[in-house]
């Protein structure tokens, strides 16, 4: 599990299974298309601490190109509802993930607009929503937006993930 603490004290844990899914779509080849999906998770009761427990994978309904990814709600919504029911109402939609073909992934204007939209339409029941962008060679951008604010990504972290360590842990 990867644990990240943001400057405002927000803590997010990304389970190894989530990191493995995201890593499997890293754009290693010049013709690789962006990939992405939704993040599912939960909030630790009474704390500014979140656990991302699952990530969806791209589907045939998504639009993918070398430099863009547009997720379809058609395939995401049933997964969100199934996860909600199976967790007895504890886990829900908590954000988005996708890839970028760069070593230091940063959110585009479209990425930021998506997070503002998630906040404005109250897609997530949690006080915070997350954006994960996977770059090359195990780099990740993690951004967090406060749903009680303007919906902008208020804080972020660039990190490198030691996937070899994660793979050998189990």
mmCIF file of C-alpha atoms in Angstrom:
data_model
loop_
_atom_site.group_PDB
_atom_site.id
_atom_site.type_symbol
_atom_site.label_atom_id
_atom_site.label_comp_id
_atom_site.label_asym_id
_atom_site.label_seq_id
_atom_site.Cartn_x
_atom_site.Cartn_y
_atom_site.Cartn_z
ATOM 1 C CA UNK A 1 0.000 0.000 0.000
ATOM 2 C CA UNK A 2 1.189 3.491 -0.838
ATOM 3 C CA UNK A 3 0.361 6.180 1.739
ATOM 4 C CA UNK A 4 0.590 9.851 0.774
ATOM 5 C CA UNK A 5 0.136 12.773 3.159
ATOM 6 C CA UNK A 6 -0.723 16.130 1.601
ATOM 7 C CA UNK A 7 0.323 19.497 3.011
ATOM 8 C CA UNK A 8 -3.151 20.139 4.481
ATOM 9 C CA UNK A 9 -2.991 16.870 6.454
ATOM 10 C CA UNK A 10 -5.173 14.838 4.084
ATOM 11 C CA UNK A 11 -3.984 11.235 3.958
ATOM 12 C CA UNK A 12 -4.700 8.853 1.083
ATOM 13 C CA UNK A 13 -3.798 5.182 0.880
ATOM 14 C CA UNK A 14 -3.658 3.518 -2.543
ATOM 15 C CA UNK A 15 -3.940 -0.242 -2.292
ATOM 16 C CA UNK A 16 -1.383 -2.309 -4.189
ATOM 17 C CA UNK A 17 -4.078 -3.735 -6.484
ATOM 18 C CA UNK A 18 -4.960 -0.184 -7.588
ATOM 19 C CA UNK A 19 -1.327 0.649 -8.259
ATOM 20 C CA UNK A 20 -0.933 -2.563 -10.267
ATOM 21 C CA UNK A 21 -3.907 -1.751 -12.485
ATOM 22 C CA UNK A 22 -2.675 1.776 -13.112
ATOM 23 C CA UNK A 23 0.878 0.586 -13.776
ATOM 24 C CA UNK A 24 -0.336 -1.968 -16.334
ATOM 25 C CA UNK A 25 -1.561 0.893 -18.566
ATOM 26 C CA UNK A 26 1.619 3.002 -18.444
ATOM 27 C CA UNK A 27 2.253 4.400 -21.946
ATOM 28 C CA UNK A 28 5.619 2.755 -22.558
ATOM 29 C CA UNK A 29 5.422 2.595 -26.379
ATOM 30 C CA UNK A 30 5.234 5.576 -28.766
ATOM 31 C CA UNK A 31 1.854 4.316 -30.019
ATOM 32 C CA UNK A 32 0.356 3.585 -26.570
ATOM 33 C CA UNK A 33 -2.938 5.341 -25.951
ATOM 34 C CA UNK A 34 -3.968 7.038 -22.728
ATOM 35 C CA UNK A 35 -6.037 4.869 -20.429
ATOM 36 C CA UNK A 36 -8.038 5.586 -17.327
ATOM 37 C CA UNK A 37 -11.055 4.977 -15.196
ATOM 38 C CA UNK A 38 -12.734 5.720 -11.921
ATOM 39 C CA UNK A 39 -11.308 5.366 -8.438
ATOM 40 C CA UNK A 40 -13.401 3.743 -5.742
ATOM 41 C CA UNK A 41 -12.749 3.995 -2.051
ATOM 42 C CA UNK A 42 -13.794 5.012 1.411
ATOM 43 C CA UNK A 43 -13.126 7.538 4.123
ATOM 44 C CA UNK A 44 -11.786 6.463 7.506
ATOM 45 C CA UNK A 45 -14.607 7.409 9.857
ATOM 46 C CA UNK A 46 -14.104 10.797 11.479
ATOM 47 C CA UNK A 47 -10.726 11.428 9.834
ATOM 48 C CA UNK A 48 -9.315 13.286 6.825
ATOM 49 C CA UNK A 49 -7.981 9.902 5.705
ATOM 50 C CA UNK A 50 -9.089 8.058 2.571
ATOM 51 C CA UNK A 51 -8.399 4.608 1.142
ATOM 52 C CA UNK A 52 -8.550 4.016 -2.608
ATOM 53 C CA UNK A 53 -9.533 0.369 -2.825
ATOM 54 C CA UNK A 54 -10.286 -0.160 -6.533
ATOM 55 C CA UNK A 55 -9.715 1.306 -9.976
ATOM 56 C CA UNK A 56 -11.750 0.529 -13.058
ATOM 57 C CA UNK A 57 -10.082 -0.350 -16.339
ATOM 58 C CA UNK A 58 -10.723 1.182 -19.757
ATOM 59 C CA UNK A 59 -13.671 -0.204 -21.711
ATOM 60 C CA UNK A 60 -14.771 -0.215 -25.326
ATOM 61 C CA UNK A 61 -17.082 2.706 -24.517
ATOM 62 C CA UNK A 62 -14.183 5.019 -23.577
ATOM 63 C CA UNK A 63 -12.429 7.272 -26.106
ATOM 64 C CA UNK A 64 -8.664 6.852 -26.151
ATOM 65 C CA UNK A 65 -5.858 8.464 -28.121
ATOM 66 C CA UNK A 66 -2.158 9.095 -27.572
ATOM 67 C CA UNK A 67 -2.807 12.351 -25.709
ATOM 68 C CA UNK A 68 -6.368 12.100 -24.411
ATOM 69 C CA UNK A 69 -8.764 9.854 -22.551
ATOM 70 C CA UNK A 70 -12.499 10.346 -22.123
ATOM 71 C CA UNK A 71 -14.202 7.923 -19.771
ATOM 72 C CA UNK A 72 -17.702 6.729 -20.504
ATOM 73 C CA UNK A 73 -20.246 6.846 -17.717
ATOM 74 C CA UNK A 74 -21.988 3.942 -19.458
ATOM 75 C CA UNK A 75 -19.496 1.422 -18.092
ATOM 76 C CA UNK A 76 -18.411 3.281 -14.946
ATOM 77 C CA UNK A 77 -21.799 3.739 -13.266
ATOM 78 C CA UNK A 78 -22.700 0.039 -12.956
ATOM 79 C CA UNK A 79 -19.288 -0.642 -11.394
ATOM 80 C CA UNK A 80 -19.746 2.217 -8.906
ATOM 81 C CA UNK A 81 -23.203 0.930 -7.936
ATOM 82 C CA UNK A 82 -21.987 -2.674 -7.613
ATOM 83 C CA UNK A 83 -19.092 -1.613 -5.377
ATOM 84 C CA UNK A 84 -21.453 0.501 -3.232
ATOM 85 C CA UNK A 85 -23.814 -2.440 -2.706
ATOM 86 C CA UNK A 86 -21.077 -5.015 -2.053
ATOM 87 C CA UNK A 87 -19.430 -2.760 0.561
ATOM 88 C CA UNK A 88 -22.755 -2.133 2.344
ATOM 89 C CA UNK A 89 -22.652 1.558 1.496
ATOM 90 C CA UNK A 90 -19.089 2.207 2.657
ATOM 91 C CA UNK A 91 -17.167 2.427 -0.622
ATOM 92 C CA UNK A 92 -18.105 4.773 -3.446
ATOM 93 C CA UNK A 93 -16.751 6.863 -6.287
ATOM 94 C CA UNK A 94 -13.795 8.888 -4.979
ATOM 95 C CA UNK A 95 -12.074 10.183 -8.114
ATOM 96 C CA UNK A 96 -10.460 9.578 -11.480
ATOM 97 C CA UNK A 97 -7.241 8.113 -12.829
ATOM 98 C CA UNK A 98 -5.581 8.147 -16.222
ATOM 99 C CA UNK A 99 -2.194 8.018 -17.893
ATOM 100 C CA UNK A 100 0.015 10.620 -19.542
ATOM 101 C CA UNK A 101 3.003 9.827 -21.774
ATOM 102 C CA UNK A 102 5.431 11.960 -19.735
ATOM 103 C CA UNK A 103 7.907 11.495 -16.911
ATOM 104 C CA UNK A 104 6.399 14.181 -14.671
ATOM 105 C CA UNK A 105 2.663 13.930 -15.268
ATOM 106 C CA UNK A 106 0.678 17.111 -14.637
ATOM 107 C CA UNK A 107 -3.038 17.756 -15.053
ATOM 108 C CA UNK A 108 -4.215 19.465 -18.213
ATOM 109 C CA UNK A 109 -6.941 22.096 -18.298
ATOM 110 C CA UNK A 110 -9.360 19.312 -19.260
ATOM 111 C CA UNK A 111 -8.281 17.269 -16.232
ATOM 112 C CA UNK A 112 -8.841 20.226 -13.911
ATOM 113 C CA UNK A 113 -12.243 20.940 -15.499
ATOM 114 C CA UNK A 114 -13.254 17.310 -14.949
ATOM 115 C CA UNK A 115 -12.467 17.529 -11.239
ATOM 116 C CA UNK A 116 -14.378 20.836 -10.962
ATOM 117 C CA UNK A 117 -17.331 19.092 -12.656
ATOM 118 C CA UNK A 118 -17.129 16.131 -10.249
ATOM 119 C CA UNK A 119 -17.259 18.586 -7.343
ATOM 120 C CA UNK A 120 -20.028 20.774 -8.775
ATOM 121 C CA UNK A 121 -22.352 17.891 -9.643
ATOM 122 C CA UNK A 122 -21.582 16.151 -6.333
ATOM 123 C CA UNK A 123 -20.577 12.889 -8.034
ATOM 124 C CA UNK A 124 -18.725 11.815 -4.897
ATOM 125 C CA UNK A 125 -20.235 11.669 -1.404
ATOM 126 C CA UNK A 126 -16.841 12.337 0.181
ATOM 127 C CA UNK A 127 -15.434 15.712 1.280
ATOM 128 C CA UNK A 128 -12.356 15.125 -0.921
ATOM 129 C CA UNK A 129 -11.950 13.746 -4.445
ATOM 130 C CA UNK A 130 -8.721 12.556 -5.989
ATOM 131 C CA UNK A 131 -7.034 12.680 -9.369
ATOM 132 C CA UNK A 132 -4.250 10.201 -10.113
ATOM 133 C CA UNK A 133 -2.208 10.586 -13.296
ATOM 134 C CA UNK A 134 0.314 7.865 -14.073
ATOM 135 C CA UNK A 135 3.387 8.951 -15.983
ATOM 136 C CA UNK A 136 6.351 6.992 -17.228
ATOM 137 C CA UNK A 137 8.756 4.930 -15.123
ATOM 138 C CA UNK A 138 6.539 4.695 -12.051
ATOM 139 C CA UNK A 139 5.834 8.406 -11.635
ATOM 140 C CA UNK A 140 2.465 9.508 -10.302
ATOM 141 C CA UNK A 141 0.709 12.817 -9.881
ATOM 142 C CA UNK A 142 -1.819 12.835 -7.033
ATOM 143 C CA UNK A 143 -4.165 15.769 -6.687
ATOM 144 C CA UNK A 144 -6.925 16.394 -4.185
ATOM 145 C CA UNK A 145 -9.908 18.728 -4.417
ATOM 146 C CA UNK A 146 -12.065 19.761 -1.487
ATOM 147 C CA UNK A 147 -15.725 19.282 -2.383
ATOM 148 C CA UNK A 148 -16.688 22.012 0.093
ATOM 149 C CA UNK A 149 -14.584 24.564 -1.786
ATOM 150 C CA UNK A 150 -14.464 25.699 -5.397
ATOM 151 C CA UNK A 151 -13.573 22.261 -6.682
ATOM 152 C CA UNK A 152 -10.090 23.175 -7.807
ATOM 153 C CA UNK A 153 -7.248 20.789 -7.166
ATOM 154 C CA UNK A 154 -5.933 22.567 -4.104
ATOM 155 C CA UNK A 155 -2.896 20.454 -3.344
ATOM 156 C CA UNK A 156 -0.917 17.817 -5.166
ATOM 157 C CA UNK A 157 2.123 15.571 -4.913
ATOM 158 C CA UNK A 158 4.518 14.127 -7.483
ATOM 159 C CA UNK A 159 5.862 10.762 -6.390
ATOM 160 C CA UNK A 160 7.752 7.782 -7.730
ATOM 161 C CA UNK A 161 6.383 4.338 -7.012
ATOM 162 C CA UNK A 162 8.706 1.410 -6.369
ATOM 163 C CA UNK A 163 6.679 -1.214 -8.231
ATOM 164 C CA UNK A 164 9.394 -3.829 -7.752
ATOM 165 C CA UNK A 165 8.958 -3.504 -3.983
ATOM 166 C CA UNK A 166 5.165 -3.780 -4.281
ATOM 167 C CA UNK A 167 5.446 -6.838 -6.545
ATOM 168 C CA UNK A 168 7.844 -8.604 -4.161
ATOM 169 C CA UNK A 169 5.856 -7.826 -0.979
ATOM 170 C CA UNK A 170 3.127 -10.337 -1.709
#
